[in-house]
XYZ file of C-alpha atoms in Angstrom:
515
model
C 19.782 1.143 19.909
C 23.503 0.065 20.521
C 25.515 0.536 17.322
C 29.447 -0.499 17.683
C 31.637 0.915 15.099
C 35.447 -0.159 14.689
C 37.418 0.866 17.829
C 41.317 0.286 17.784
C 42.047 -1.689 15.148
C 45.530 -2.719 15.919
C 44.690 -4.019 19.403
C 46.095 -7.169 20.021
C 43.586 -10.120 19.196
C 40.860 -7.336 17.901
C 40.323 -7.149 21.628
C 38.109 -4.490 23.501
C 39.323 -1.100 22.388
C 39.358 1.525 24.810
C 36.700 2.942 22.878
C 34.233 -0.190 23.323
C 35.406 -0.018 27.107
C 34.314 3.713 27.438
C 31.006 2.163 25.495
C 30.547 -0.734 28.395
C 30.995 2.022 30.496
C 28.409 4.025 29.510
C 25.908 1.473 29.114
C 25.487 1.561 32.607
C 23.403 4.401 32.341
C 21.206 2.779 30.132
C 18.524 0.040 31.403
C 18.038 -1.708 28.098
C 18.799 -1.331 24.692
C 16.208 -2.421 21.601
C 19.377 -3.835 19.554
C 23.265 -3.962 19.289
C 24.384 -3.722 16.006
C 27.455 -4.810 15.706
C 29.480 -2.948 12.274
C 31.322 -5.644 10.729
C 33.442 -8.639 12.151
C 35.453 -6.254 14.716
C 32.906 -5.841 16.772
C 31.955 -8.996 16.614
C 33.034 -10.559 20.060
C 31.949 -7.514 22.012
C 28.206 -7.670 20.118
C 28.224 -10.980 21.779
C 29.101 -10.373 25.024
C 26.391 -7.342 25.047
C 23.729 -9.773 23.550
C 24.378 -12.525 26.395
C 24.613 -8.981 29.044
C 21.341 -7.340 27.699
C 19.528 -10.210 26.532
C 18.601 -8.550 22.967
C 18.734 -8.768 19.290
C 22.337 -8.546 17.861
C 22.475 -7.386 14.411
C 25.674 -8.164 12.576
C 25.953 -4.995 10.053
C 28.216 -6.541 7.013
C 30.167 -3.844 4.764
C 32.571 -6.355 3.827
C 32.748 -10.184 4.249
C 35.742 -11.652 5.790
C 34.650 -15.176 5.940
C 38.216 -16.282 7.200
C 38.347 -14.355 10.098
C 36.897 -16.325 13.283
C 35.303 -13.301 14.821
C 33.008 -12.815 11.625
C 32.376 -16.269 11.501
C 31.467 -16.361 15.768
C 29.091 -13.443 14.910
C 27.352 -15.224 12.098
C 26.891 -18.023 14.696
C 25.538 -15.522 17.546
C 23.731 -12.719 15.387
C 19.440 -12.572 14.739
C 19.813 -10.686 11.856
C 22.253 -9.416 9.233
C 22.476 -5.966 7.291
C 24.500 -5.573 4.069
C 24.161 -2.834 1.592
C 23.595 -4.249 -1.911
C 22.029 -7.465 -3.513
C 25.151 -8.479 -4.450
C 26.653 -8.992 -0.749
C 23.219 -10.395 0.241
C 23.902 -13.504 -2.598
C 27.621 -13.395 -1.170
C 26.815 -13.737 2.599
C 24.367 -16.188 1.646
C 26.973 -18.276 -0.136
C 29.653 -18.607 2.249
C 26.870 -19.039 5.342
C 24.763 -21.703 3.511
C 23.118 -22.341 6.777
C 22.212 -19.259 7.640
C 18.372 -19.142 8.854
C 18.462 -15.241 10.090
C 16.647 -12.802 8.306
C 19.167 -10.481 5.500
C 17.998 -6.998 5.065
C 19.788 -4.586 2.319
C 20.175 -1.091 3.385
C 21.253 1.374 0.202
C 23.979 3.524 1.412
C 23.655 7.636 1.249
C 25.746 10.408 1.037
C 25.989 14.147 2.618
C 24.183 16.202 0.084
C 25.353 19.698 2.263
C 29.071 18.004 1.175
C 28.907 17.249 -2.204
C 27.812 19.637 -4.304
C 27.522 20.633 -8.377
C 28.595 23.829 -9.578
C 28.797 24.866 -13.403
C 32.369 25.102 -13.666
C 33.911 23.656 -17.305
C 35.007 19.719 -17.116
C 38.021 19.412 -18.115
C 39.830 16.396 -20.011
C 40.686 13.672 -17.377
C 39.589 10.565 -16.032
C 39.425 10.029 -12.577
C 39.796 7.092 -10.134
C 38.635 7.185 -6.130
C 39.862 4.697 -4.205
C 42.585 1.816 -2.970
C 45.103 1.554 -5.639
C 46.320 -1.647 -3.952
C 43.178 -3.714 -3.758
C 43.247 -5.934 -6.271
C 39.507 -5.888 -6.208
C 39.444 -2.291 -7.589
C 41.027 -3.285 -10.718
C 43.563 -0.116 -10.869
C 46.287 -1.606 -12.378
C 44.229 -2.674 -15.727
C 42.493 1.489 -15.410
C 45.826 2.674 -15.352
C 47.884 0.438 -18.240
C 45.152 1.615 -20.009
C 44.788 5.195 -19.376
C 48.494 5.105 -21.009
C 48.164 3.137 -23.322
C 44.953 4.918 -24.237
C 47.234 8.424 -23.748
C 44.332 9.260 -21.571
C 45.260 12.083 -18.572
C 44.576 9.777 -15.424
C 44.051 11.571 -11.556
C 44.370 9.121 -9.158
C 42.494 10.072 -5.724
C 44.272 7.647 -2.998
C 48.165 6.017 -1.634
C 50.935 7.034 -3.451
C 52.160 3.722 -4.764
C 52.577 4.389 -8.360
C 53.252 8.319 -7.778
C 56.189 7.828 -9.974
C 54.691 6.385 -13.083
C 54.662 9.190 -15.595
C 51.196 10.052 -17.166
C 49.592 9.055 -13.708
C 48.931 11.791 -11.319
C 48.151 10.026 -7.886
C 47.749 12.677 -4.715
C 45.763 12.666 -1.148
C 42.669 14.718 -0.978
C 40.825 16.257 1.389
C 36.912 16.278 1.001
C 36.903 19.829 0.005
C 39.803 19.198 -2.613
C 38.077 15.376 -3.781
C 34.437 17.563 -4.503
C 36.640 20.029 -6.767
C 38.116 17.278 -8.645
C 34.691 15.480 -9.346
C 33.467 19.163 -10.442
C 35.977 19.010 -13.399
C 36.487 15.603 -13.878
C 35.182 14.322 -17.510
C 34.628 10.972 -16.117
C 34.901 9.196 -12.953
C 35.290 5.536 -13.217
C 35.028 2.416 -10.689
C 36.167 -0.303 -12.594
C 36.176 -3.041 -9.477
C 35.692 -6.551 -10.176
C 34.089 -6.915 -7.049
C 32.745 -4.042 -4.601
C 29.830 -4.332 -2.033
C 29.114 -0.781 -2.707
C 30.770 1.708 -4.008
C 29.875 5.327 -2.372
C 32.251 7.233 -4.124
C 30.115 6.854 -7.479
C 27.128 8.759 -6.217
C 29.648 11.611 -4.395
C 31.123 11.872 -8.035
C 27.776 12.056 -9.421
C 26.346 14.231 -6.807
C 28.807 16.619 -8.086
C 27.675 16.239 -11.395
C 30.365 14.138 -12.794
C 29.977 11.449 -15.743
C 30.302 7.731 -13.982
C 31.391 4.508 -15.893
C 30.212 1.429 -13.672
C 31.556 -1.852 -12.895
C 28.318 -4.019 -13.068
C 30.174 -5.950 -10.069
C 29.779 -3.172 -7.958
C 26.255 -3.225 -5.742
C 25.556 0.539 -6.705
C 24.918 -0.093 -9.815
C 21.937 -1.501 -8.802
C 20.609 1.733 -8.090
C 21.642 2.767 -11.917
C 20.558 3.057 -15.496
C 21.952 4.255 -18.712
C 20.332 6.776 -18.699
C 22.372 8.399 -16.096
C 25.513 6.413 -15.930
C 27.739 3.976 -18.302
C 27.545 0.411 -16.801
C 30.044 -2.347 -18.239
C 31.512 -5.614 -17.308
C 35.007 -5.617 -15.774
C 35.820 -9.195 -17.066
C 35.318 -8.069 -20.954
C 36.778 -6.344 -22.987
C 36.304 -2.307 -22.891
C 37.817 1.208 -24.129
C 38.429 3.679 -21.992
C 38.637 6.564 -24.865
C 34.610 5.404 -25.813
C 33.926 5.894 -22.126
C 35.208 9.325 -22.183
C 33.479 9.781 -25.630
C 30.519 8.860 -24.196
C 30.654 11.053 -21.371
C 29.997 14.417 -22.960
C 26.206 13.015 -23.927
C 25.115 13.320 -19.814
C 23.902 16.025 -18.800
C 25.376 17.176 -15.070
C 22.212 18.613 -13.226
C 20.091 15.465 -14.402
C 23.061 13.564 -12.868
C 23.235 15.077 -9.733
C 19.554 15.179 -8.979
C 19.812 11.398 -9.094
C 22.328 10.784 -6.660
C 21.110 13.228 -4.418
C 17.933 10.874 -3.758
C 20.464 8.623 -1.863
C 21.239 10.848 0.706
C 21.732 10.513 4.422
C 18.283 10.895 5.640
C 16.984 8.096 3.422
C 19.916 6.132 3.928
C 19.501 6.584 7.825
C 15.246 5.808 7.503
C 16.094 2.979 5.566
C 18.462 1.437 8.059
C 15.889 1.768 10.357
C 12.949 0.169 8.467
C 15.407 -2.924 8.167
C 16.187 -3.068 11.955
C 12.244 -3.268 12.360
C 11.644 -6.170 10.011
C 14.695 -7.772 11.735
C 13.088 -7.441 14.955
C 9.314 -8.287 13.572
C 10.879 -10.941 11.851
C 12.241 -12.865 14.906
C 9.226 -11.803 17.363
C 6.981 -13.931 14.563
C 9.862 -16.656 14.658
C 9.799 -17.182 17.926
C 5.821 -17.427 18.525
C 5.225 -13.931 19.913
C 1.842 -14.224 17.983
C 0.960 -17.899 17.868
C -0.340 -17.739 21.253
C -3.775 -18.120 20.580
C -5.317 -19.967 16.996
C -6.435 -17.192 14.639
C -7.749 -19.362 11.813
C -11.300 -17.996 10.438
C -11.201 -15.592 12.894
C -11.046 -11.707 12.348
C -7.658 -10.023 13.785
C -7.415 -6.761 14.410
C -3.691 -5.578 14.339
C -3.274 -2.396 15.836
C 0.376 -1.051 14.915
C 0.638 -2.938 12.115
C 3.861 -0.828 10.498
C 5.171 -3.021 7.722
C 2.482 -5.080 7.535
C 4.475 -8.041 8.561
C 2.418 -9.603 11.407
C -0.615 -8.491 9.196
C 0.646 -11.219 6.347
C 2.009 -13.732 9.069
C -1.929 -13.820 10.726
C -3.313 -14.027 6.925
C -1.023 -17.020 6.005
C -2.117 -19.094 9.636
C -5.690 -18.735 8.048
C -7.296 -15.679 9.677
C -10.598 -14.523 7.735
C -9.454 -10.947 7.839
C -7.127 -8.493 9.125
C -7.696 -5.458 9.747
C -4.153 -3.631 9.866
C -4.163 -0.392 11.547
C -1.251 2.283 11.025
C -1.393 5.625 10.627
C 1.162 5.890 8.132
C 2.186 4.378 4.690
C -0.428 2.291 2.845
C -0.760 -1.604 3.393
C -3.868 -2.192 0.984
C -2.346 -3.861 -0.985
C -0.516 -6.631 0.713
C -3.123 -9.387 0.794
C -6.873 -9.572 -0.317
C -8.193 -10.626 2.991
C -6.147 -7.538 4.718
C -8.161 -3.990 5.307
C -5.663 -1.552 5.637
C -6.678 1.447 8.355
C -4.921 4.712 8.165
C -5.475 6.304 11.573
C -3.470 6.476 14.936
C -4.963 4.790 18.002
C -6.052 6.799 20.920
C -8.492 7.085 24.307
C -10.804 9.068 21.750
C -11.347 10.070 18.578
C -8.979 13.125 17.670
C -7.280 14.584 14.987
C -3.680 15.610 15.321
C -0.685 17.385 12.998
C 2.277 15.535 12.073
C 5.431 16.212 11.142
C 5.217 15.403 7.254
C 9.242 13.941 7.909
C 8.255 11.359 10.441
C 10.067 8.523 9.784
C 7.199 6.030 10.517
C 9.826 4.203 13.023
C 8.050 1.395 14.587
C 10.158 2.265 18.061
C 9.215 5.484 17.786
C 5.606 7.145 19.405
C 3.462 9.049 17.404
C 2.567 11.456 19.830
C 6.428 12.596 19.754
C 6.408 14.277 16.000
C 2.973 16.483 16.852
C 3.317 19.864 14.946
C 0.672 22.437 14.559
C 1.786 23.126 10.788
C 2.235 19.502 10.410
C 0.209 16.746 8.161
C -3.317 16.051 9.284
C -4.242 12.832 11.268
C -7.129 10.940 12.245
C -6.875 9.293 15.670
C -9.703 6.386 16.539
C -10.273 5.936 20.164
C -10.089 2.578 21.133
C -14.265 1.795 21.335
C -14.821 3.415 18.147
C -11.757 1.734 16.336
C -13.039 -2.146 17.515
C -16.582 -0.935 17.184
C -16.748 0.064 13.650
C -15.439 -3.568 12.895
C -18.689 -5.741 11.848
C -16.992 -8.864 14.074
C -17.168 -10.515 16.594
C -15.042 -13.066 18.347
C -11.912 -10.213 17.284
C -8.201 -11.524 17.545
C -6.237 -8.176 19.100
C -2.896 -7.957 18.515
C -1.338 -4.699 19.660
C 2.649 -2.777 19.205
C 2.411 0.297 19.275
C 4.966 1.661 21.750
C 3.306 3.583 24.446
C -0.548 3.544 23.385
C -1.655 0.656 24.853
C -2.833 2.205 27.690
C -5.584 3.324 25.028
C -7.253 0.425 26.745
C -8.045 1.563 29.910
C -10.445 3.510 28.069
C -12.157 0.524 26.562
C -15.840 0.067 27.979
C -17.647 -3.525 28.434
C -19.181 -3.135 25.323
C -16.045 -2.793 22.934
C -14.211 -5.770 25.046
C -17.267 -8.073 24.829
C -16.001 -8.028 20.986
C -12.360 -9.771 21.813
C -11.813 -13.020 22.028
C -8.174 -12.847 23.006
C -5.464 -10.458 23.044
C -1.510 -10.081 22.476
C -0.349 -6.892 23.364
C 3.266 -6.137 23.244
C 3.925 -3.436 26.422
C 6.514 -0.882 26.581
C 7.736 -0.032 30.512
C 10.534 2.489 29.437
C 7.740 4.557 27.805
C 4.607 3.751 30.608
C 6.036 2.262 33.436
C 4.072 -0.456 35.173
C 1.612 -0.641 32.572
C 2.685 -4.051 31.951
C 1.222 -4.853 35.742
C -1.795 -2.443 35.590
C -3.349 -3.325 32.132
C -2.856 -6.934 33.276
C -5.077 -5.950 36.628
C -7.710 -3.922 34.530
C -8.206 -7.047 32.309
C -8.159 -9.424 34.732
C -11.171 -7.750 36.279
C -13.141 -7.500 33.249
C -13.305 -10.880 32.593
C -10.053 -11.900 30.971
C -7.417 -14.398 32.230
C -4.159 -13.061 31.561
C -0.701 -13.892 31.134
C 2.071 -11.261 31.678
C 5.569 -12.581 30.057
C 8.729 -10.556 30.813
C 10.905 -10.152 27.354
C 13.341 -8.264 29.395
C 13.768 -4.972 31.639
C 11.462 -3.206 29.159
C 9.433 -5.252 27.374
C 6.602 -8.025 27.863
C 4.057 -9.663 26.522
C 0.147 -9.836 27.576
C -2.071 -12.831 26.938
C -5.224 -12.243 27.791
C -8.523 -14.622 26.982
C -11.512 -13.619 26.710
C -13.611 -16.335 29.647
C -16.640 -15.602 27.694
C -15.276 -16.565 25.006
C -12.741 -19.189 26.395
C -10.225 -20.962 23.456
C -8.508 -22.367 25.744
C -8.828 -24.587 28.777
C -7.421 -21.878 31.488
C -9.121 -21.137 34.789
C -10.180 -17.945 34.077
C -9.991 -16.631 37.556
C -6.217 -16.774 37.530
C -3.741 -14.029 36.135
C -0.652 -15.832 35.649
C 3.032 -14.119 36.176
C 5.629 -15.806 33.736
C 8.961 -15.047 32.354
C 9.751 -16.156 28.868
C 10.447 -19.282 28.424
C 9.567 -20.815 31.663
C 6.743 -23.168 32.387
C 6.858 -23.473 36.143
C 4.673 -20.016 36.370
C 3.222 -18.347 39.069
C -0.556 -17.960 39.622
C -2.408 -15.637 41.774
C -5.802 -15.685 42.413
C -7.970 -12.345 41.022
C -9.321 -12.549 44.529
C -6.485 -10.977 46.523
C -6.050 -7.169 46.122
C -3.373 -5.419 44.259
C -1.016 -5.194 47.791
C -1.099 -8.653 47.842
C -0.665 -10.033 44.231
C 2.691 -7.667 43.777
C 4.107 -9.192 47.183
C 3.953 -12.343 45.914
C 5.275 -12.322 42.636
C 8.122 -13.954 41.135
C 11.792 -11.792 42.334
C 12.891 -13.352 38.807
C 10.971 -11.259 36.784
C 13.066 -8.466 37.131
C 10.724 -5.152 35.256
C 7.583 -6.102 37.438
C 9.720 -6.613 40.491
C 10.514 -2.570 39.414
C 6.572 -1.345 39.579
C 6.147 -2.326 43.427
C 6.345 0.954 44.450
C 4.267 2.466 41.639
C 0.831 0.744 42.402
C-alpha cells in the first residue's frame, strides 16, 4: 500500500514536493503496490500519475472537502474509491460530486491512548477551547463573546489572535502541556458549525474531561448523553448550564469511552475499508461474472467481508458457502453457510494471534503463535468434499493458499464445475503459470488473465462439465481487457508453451526461468 501524505505545501502549483520525489524514488524498489491512497486534494495529481504508472486502485482519502480546488476535483474524476471519516462528510462529498459512482467508505478516526492519559487531579473552573480561532467554521468568536459575557474563565489552546482580549487566555501548547490542561479543565467545548471530525473531543475526553458537542461535528456520531453534552450550534445555548452540567460526568466512565477509538482500531478500520474498496470494484468490473452461477452452489473460499458471498447470492446462486476463518458471516443472507476454518493442503489446526487484524491482503499463516487462538484448517478435498453438491462454483482470494490445490485429487475436482481464483505472484511466484498447467491437465480449460505485475485471474471450466462453448483442449494466455488472446495447445510441453507466450503479459513473462 502507497499512502501520500501532504509534502511541501507552499510549492508552487501544489507541485511534486521533494518529499513525493524521494517517494517516486523509492518506489523503484517496489514491483507493485495493492493501492495509492492519496490524503486529501494535495496529493491529488501525483495519486494520478502513480495510478496511470502502477496500474492500481487510487483511493482519494478526504479529511476536508475543497470542492473549488481543481486538484480535488481531478482526483474525484481519477479516484476508485473515496475515504472520509464521519457520516456527515460522506452526505457532503456526495453533494457536491452528485455523479459520483465510486464506492464511499467512513473510517472513525483514533487517538494515541499511551498520549493521552487521565489522572485524578482536581478540575478546576474553566472552559476550554482546542483549535483554529480563525476558522469561522469553529465558531470561536460566538464561545468567546460568551464566555465574557457569561464571566466564564475561557483557555484558549491555539494562534494568538485575540491574546489581548482580557478574560481570554489564548497560549501554544505542546502535547504534554494540552493533556495537563484537559486534566483540569471543567469542560472542553467544540462548538463548530461545521467539522468533519473533530479529534480533539475524544483526546479531551480520553483525559477525562467533560465535552459539550456541536451536533455538526461527525464525532458526535460516536456520542451519547450519557457521556457527553451534544447541542445545536445554530440555537440558542448557555454556556454557564454547560459548565453546570459538567460536574454530573463522571471522568473514568469518560475516558474508558474514548479510549475505544484508539489507534489500533482506527488503523484496522482503515484497512477493512480499503478491502471493500477493492472488493467493491473487482465485483464492478466482472472479476466474478465470468461464468453463470444461478441455481448453482458456490463455494467462496476467502470470503472476508462477505461481499462476493452477497454479490453470488443476489445473481441467483442456490447457496454459498462462505469460507473464512475469522469473524462470523451467518448472518448475511439465508441462502449463505458461513464456514469458520482456514484453507489448507490438509486438515490442521493452528494458533493465532488473537490481534490478527483479519486483513484480506494479509496471509494467515503469517500471525501463527503457539499461545495464540485455536484454528481449524480444512484441506482442500475435505473442505469441497463435505459439501453435499455437485456441479460447485469455486471462487477463491485468499492471498497465497491457492496452491492448496495442487493437493486436490480427481475426486474433489470432479465436484467443480468452474473456477475463479484470484492468484498472488508476490507471495508464490509463478503459481499463476503452474496452477494453470496442473488444471489444464486434469481436465479443465483455463484462462490465465494478468491484473498486473502481481496479480491475475484463473478461469478454469470444468470439460466435463462444459458451460461454455470453449475447446477444452486449449489453455488460453490473456491480459485484461484484450480479446485477441493467445492459445496454446495442452499438447506441447511446459518448454514450449512458456516460449511462446505473449511478451505483453509482463508477470508470466517473469516465471520463464522458474519452471
Amino acid at each position: 500500500m502507497i499512502i501520500l501524505k501532504n509534502g511541501n505545501k507552499t510549492a508552487r502549483d501544489f507541485g511534486f514536493s521533494s518529499a513525493i520525489r524521494t517517494l517516486e524514488k523509492g518506489l523503484k524498489d517496489i514491483e507493485t503496490p495493492d493501492v495509492i491512497i492519496a490524503n486529501d486534494f494535495l496529493n491529488g495529481r501525483e495519486g494520478i500519475k502513480l495510478k496511470k504508472k502502477t496500474g492500481k486502485l487510487l483511493i482519494a482519502s478526504i479529511h476536508l472537502s475543497h470542492p473549488e480546488k481543481e486538484e480535488e476535483q481531478a482526483l474525484m474524476k481519477e479516484c476508485d474509491g473515496v475515504i472520509v471519516y464521519s457520516k456527515a462528510m460522506k452526505d457532503f462529498i456526495k453533494k457536491i460530486y452528485p455523479n459520483l459512482s465510486v464506492p464511499i467508505e467512513v473510517v472513525q478516526l483514533g487517538i494515541d491512548t499511551d498520549l493521552w492519559k487521565c489522572n485524578e487531579t482536581p478540575r478546576e473552573d474553566f472552559l476550554l477551547f482546542v483549535g483554529r480561532t480563525k476558522d469561522q467554521n469553529k465558531n470561536f468568536l460566538e464561545i468567546m463573546w460568551k464566555a465574557i459575557k457569561e464571566k466564564i474563565p475561557l483557555k484558549v489552546a491555539g494562534d494568538l489572535d485575540y491574546a489581548e482580549i482580557p478574560g481570554v487566555n489564548v497560549k501554544y501548547l505542546s502535547q504534554k502541556e494540552l493533556m495537563k490542561w484537559y486534566q483540569k479543565a471543567k469542560l472542553h467545548i467544540l462548538p463548530s458549525t461545521f467539522e468533519p471530525f473533530g479529534l480533539v473531543t475524544l483526546e479531551a475526553m480520553a483525559c477525562g474531561c467533560p465535552v459539550a458537542v456541536s451536533t455538526k461535528a461527525g464525532v458526535a456520531e460516536l456520542l451519547n448523553e450519557k457521556v457527553a453534552i451534544l447541542f445545536d450550534p445554530t440555537k440558542e445555548f448557555s454556556l454557564s448550564e454547560f459548565m453546570q452540567k459538567a460536574g454530573a460526568f463522571d471522568s473514568k466512565e469518560i475516558s474508558d469511552f474514548a479510549r475505544q477509538f484508539n489507534h489500533v482500531c482506527y488503523a484496522k478500520s482503515f484497512v477493512r475499508a480499503v478491502e471493500r474498496i477493492i472488493i467493491t470494484q473487482e465485483i464492478k468490473r466482472g472479476d466474478y461474472n465470468y461464468f453463470p452461477v444461478k441455481d448453482k452452489a458456490v463455494l467462496d473460499i476467502g470470503a472476508y467481508l462477505g461481499l462476493t458471498a452477497v454479490h453470488f447470492s443476489e445473481r441467483g446462486a442456490k447457496k454459498v458457502y462462505a469460507v473464512e476463518p475469522f469473524g462470523n458471516l451467518s448472518f448475511i443472507q439465508k441462502n449463505i453457510v458461513f464456514i469458520k476454518a482456514g484453507i489448507g493442503k490438509k486438515d490442521d489446526a493452528v494458533f493465532i494471534d488473537p490481534n490478527y487484524a483479519n486483513c484480506a491482503r494479509s496471509r494467515l499463516c503469517e500471525h501463527i503463535q503457539e499461545d495464540g487462538e485455536p484454528l481449524k484448517v480444512m484441506g482442500i478435498n475435505t473442505l469441497i468434499n463435505s459439501i453435499n453438491e455437485n456441479g460447485i462454483v469455486l471462487k477463491m482470494d485468499c492471498e497465497g493458499a491457492e496452491d492448496s490445490l495442487f493437493s486436490a485429487n480427481k475426486k474433489t475436482l470432479k465436484k467443480i464445475d468452474c473456477m475463479m481464483i484470484e492468484t498472488h505472484e508476490n507471495i508464490c511466484k509463478g503459481i499463476g503459470l503452474e496452477l494453470s498447467m496442473f488444471l489444464t491437465q486434469n481436465g479443465f480449460k483455463v484462462r490465465l488473465e494478468a491484473h498486473g505485475k502481481d496479480v491475475g485471474m484463473i478461469y478454469a471450466e470444468n470439460k466435463l462439465r462444459r458451460m461454455t462453448k470453449w475447446n477444452s483442449t486449449k489453455l488460453i494466455y490473456a491480459e485484461k481487457g484484450r480479446d485477441d488472446v493467445i492459445e496454446q495447445s495442452i499438447e506441447q510441453s511446459k518448454v514450449d508453451i512458456t516460449k511462446q507466450f505473449s511478451p505483453e503479459i509482463e508477470y508470466l513473462e517473469n516465471q520463464i526461468n522458474t519452471l
